[in-house]
Amino acid sequence: MTTILEVSDVEARYGDVQALFGVSLRVREGETVAVIGANGAGKSTLLRTIAGLLRPTRGSVRFVGQDVTGLPAYRRQPLGITLVPEGRRLFPSLTVQENLQIGAYRRRPGRWSLTAVYDLFPRLAEMRHRSASALSGGEQQAVAIGRALMCNPRLLLLDEVSLGLAPVVVKQVYAALPAITATGTTVLVVEQDVGQALRVADRVQCLLEGRVALEGTATGLTREAVAAAYFGVDE
Ligand code: ATP
């Protein structure tokens, strides 16, 4: 299988604060990979580095063999890298449909369209003319994912989909994932909810204080090993 993403030995900083220390990650096309870890472990920083929102101070990011380390986000998106940011970042005064249409700006060719997104999230079709601010958290998350799909990403980066949502709503949002991966889209999710990550991912990488503490297949990792890596305690 093609390697779609190769992060090699990446260091990232916010001024004096170093958030990532030599992180490497390889994702093959069609896989779903989850990056887990506690608050402040560096998960969002890793996604931001992959999306091109943060330039690493060392290391490289390659996308389908191309070195994209120096490319800003707006030049990575047309290649097929799209981020669903933590906190969704919708335009609250715009309607659901307008928010989705913004995702189609500089879109790649592919199967995702308004109709396809509405088929995936029927509730959004019902609410298409409502302003995004009138939606529930789960519905807003669906809009954020739909907006990203409108670009027809090859690699979809999902940052903390479950944040602030009730468990039942998290399940509903994640229920859309198989339909997305069935189109061949590769998915990299960042999750604090370990159970959820293990349910959806083929492979899991755990970060601890900016370093890779553990990686493996979702079915091959024991709960004890994951807990130890997550909290940084000995098994
Ligand atoms: P969370 O689940 O809380 O979002 P995370 O694993 O995504 O955690 P990051 O947000 O990547 O972690 O943060 C990694 C480290 O970088 C933390 O120490 C955090 O305080 C720091 N950090 C993140 N964003 C900034 C910023 N804008 N300025 C300074 N430090 C930052």
XYZ file of C-alpha atoms and ligand atoms in Angstrom:
266
model
C 0.000 0.000 0.000
C 1.195 3.550 -0.789
C 2.607 5.560 2.074
C 0.475 8.680 1.990
C 2.044 10.498 4.944
C 5.501 10.305 6.374
C 6.385 12.491 9.335
C 10.068 12.120 10.178
C 11.773 13.189 13.375
C 9.687 16.335 13.770
C 10.339 18.960 16.401
C 7.850 21.796 16.850
C 7.832 24.851 19.091
C 5.683 27.743 20.177
C 8.407 30.282 20.924
C 10.350 28.897 23.867
C 7.895 26.039 24.448
C 8.930 22.867 22.667
C 5.832 20.759 21.977
C 7.194 17.906 19.825
C 10.511 16.091 20.259
C 11.508 13.914 17.308
C 8.067 12.545 16.415
C 7.787 10.189 13.440
C 4.613 8.760 11.969
C 3.887 6.834 8.807
C 0.352 6.428 7.446
C -0.564 4.223 4.517
C -3.283 5.147 2.032
C -6.719 3.955 3.156
C -5.767 3.477 6.807
C -7.420 5.088 9.795
C -4.795 6.052 12.365
C -5.480 7.567 15.783
C -3.084 9.730 17.761
C -3.958 9.581 21.433
C -2.502 11.163 24.532
C -3.333 13.273 27.567
C -3.870 17.040 27.627
C -0.849 18.841 26.278
C 0.810 15.691 24.881
C 1.273 17.387 21.509
C -1.527 15.790 19.486
C -2.963 19.002 18.045
C 0.533 20.314 17.407
C 1.292 17.214 15.347
C -1.878 17.701 13.285
C -1.121 21.397 12.819
C 2.355 20.479 11.608
C 0.905 17.992 9.119
C -1.711 20.505 7.931
C 0.940 23.186 7.424
C -0.292 25.580 10.124
C 2.937 25.215 12.069
C 6.364 24.817 10.536
C 8.537 22.262 12.327
C 11.896 23.448 13.629
C 13.399 20.101 12.655
C 12.381 17.066 10.644
C 10.170 16.705 7.599
C 6.639 16.001 6.432
C 6.190 14.116 3.177
C 2.827 13.673 1.478
C 2.597 10.975 -1.202
C 6.361 11.165 -1.558
C 6.483 14.960 -1.897
C 8.327 16.985 0.723
C 5.712 19.479 1.933
C 7.585 20.647 5.044
C 7.957 24.190 3.701
C 4.445 24.492 2.243
C 1.812 26.529 4.095
C -1.645 25.055 4.730
C -3.294 26.764 1.762
C -0.835 25.030 -0.566
C -1.233 21.624 1.115
C -5.008 21.630 0.863
C -5.082 21.422 -2.963
C -2.769 18.400 -2.662
C -5.417 16.683 -0.540
C -4.619 17.443 3.118
C -7.619 18.878 4.982
C -7.923 19.598 8.689
C -11.072 19.602 10.812
C -9.741 21.841 13.575
C -10.362 21.472 17.280
C -13.342 23.640 18.197
C -14.812 23.291 14.658
C -14.210 26.946 13.670
C -17.472 27.406 11.782
C -18.740 30.794 10.640
C -21.593 31.114 13.154
C -23.594 33.749 11.281
C -23.524 31.811 7.995
C -25.979 29.038 7.242
C -25.096 25.363 7.317
C -25.041 25.285 3.531
C -22.852 28.381 3.271
C -20.381 26.841 5.717
C -20.276 23.695 3.604
C -19.812 25.691 0.408
C -16.780 27.423 1.900
C -15.161 23.976 2.003
C -15.543 23.700 -1.762
C -13.201 26.628 -2.356
C -10.138 25.205 -4.169
C -11.673 21.750 -4.039
C -10.093 18.751 -5.638
C -12.128 16.663 -8.056
C -13.908 13.772 -6.360
C -17.175 12.326 -5.183
C -17.985 14.699 -2.314
C -20.613 17.351 -3.005
C -23.412 19.029 -1.061
C -25.681 16.116 -1.963
C -23.161 13.533 -0.779
C -22.579 15.393 2.493
C -26.338 15.666 3.068
C -26.685 11.937 2.378
C -24.035 11.290 5.014
C -25.556 13.700 7.560
C -29.306 13.898 6.767
C -29.938 16.207 9.719
C -27.791 18.857 8.013
C -30.013 18.755 4.950
C -32.997 19.552 7.166
C -31.090 22.439 8.736
C -29.330 23.724 5.638
C -30.831 27.230 5.860
C -30.337 27.630 9.616
C -27.351 29.584 10.887
C -24.532 27.398 12.170
C -24.801 28.978 15.623
C -28.312 27.487 16.023
C -26.990 23.936 15.777
C -26.122 21.558 18.594
C -22.483 20.661 19.219
C -22.812 17.346 17.393
C -24.489 18.991 14.415
C -21.774 21.635 14.299
C -19.162 18.901 14.316
C -20.950 17.258 11.398
C -20.818 20.576 9.511
C -17.088 20.866 10.212
C -16.501 17.357 8.870
C -18.805 17.979 5.901
C -16.988 21.215 5.096
C -13.680 19.320 5.049
C -15.142 16.598 2.829
C -16.263 19.236 0.329
C -12.554 19.662 -0.592
C -12.387 15.961 -1.453
C -9.395 15.321 0.800
C -7.052 12.439 0.294
C -5.977 12.738 3.928
C -8.568 13.946 6.430
C -7.198 15.202 9.759
C -9.742 15.185 12.591
C -8.789 17.042 15.749
C -10.685 16.067 18.914
C -14.023 15.334 17.307
C -15.421 14.253 20.669
C -14.489 17.403 22.583
C -17.461 18.760 24.516
C -19.933 16.251 23.088
C -22.058 13.749 24.996
C -20.920 10.125 24.474
C -24.027 9.268 22.474
C -23.377 12.205 20.126
C -19.724 11.206 19.754
C -20.905 7.773 18.610
C -23.241 9.378 16.068
C -20.457 11.542 14.649
C -18.022 8.615 14.444
C -20.713 6.501 12.795
C -20.041 8.559 9.651
C -16.431 7.407 9.480
C -16.887 4.077 7.646
C -18.721 5.872 4.809
C -15.811 8.307 4.552
C -13.066 5.674 4.575
C -15.063 3.558 2.103
C -14.349 6.266 -0.484
C -10.629 5.596 -0.022
C -9.994 8.654 2.152
C -7.215 8.170 4.671
C -8.110 9.426 8.143
C -5.845 10.607 10.932
C -7.746 11.324 14.132
C -6.563 12.930 17.315
C -8.511 11.695 20.313
C -8.382 11.949 24.069
C -11.058 9.281 24.308
C -8.920 6.147 24.106
C -11.856 3.725 23.821
C -13.229 5.648 20.879
C -9.813 5.803 19.207
C -9.281 2.062 19.540
C -12.743 1.370 18.111
C -12.263 3.392 14.937
C -8.552 3.085 14.161
C -6.493 0.446 12.411
C -3.386 1.719 14.163
C -2.758 3.899 17.174
C 0.108 6.125 18.212
C 0.286 7.449 21.762
C 2.110 10.698 22.532
C 3.438 11.549 25.948
C 4.915 14.986 26.588
C 5.715 15.488 22.914
C 7.303 12.088 22.302
C 5.995 8.831 20.847
C 5.349 6.581 23.830
C 3.685 3.680 22.032
C 2.413 2.598 18.650
C 0.760 -0.489 17.293
C -2.361 -1.955 15.769
C -5.576 -1.163 17.619
C -6.264 -4.841 18.151
C -2.691 -5.680 19.158
C -2.360 -3.228 22.062
C -3.378 -4.184 25.578
C -5.340 -1.779 27.761
C -2.472 -1.881 30.260
C 0.133 -0.899 27.677
C -2.067 1.939 26.394
C -2.773 3.211 29.925
C 0.933 3.109 30.798
C 1.905 5.033 27.665
C -0.954 7.514 28.087
C -0.154 8.384 31.680
C 3.575 7.765 31.540
C 3.649 5.162 34.274
C 5.359 1.786 34.331
C 3.206 -1.209 33.473
P -5.112 19.020 24.172
O -5.831 17.748 24.135
O -5.188 19.720 25.493
O -5.406 19.938 23.013
P -2.680 18.235 22.842
O -2.142 16.865 23.039
O -3.390 18.503 21.577
O -3.565 18.620 24.081
P -1.088 20.483 22.155
O -2.263 21.423 22.076
O -0.463 20.055 20.899
O -1.463 19.213 23.006
O -0.008 21.172 23.095
C 1.303 20.644 23.263
C 2.119 21.624 24.115
O 2.275 22.866 23.424
C 1.477 21.949 25.452
O 2.509 22.070 26.401
C 0.819 23.285 25.212
O 0.751 24.033 26.386
C 1.762 23.926 24.209
N 1.054 24.840 23.318
C 0.028 24.508 22.480
N -0.375 25.593 21.785
C 0.396 26.611 22.188
C 0.485 28.004 21.849
N -0.332 28.533 20.929
N 1.409 28.757 22.487
C 2.234 28.209 23.402
N 2.225 26.911 23.771
C 1.330 26.135 23.179
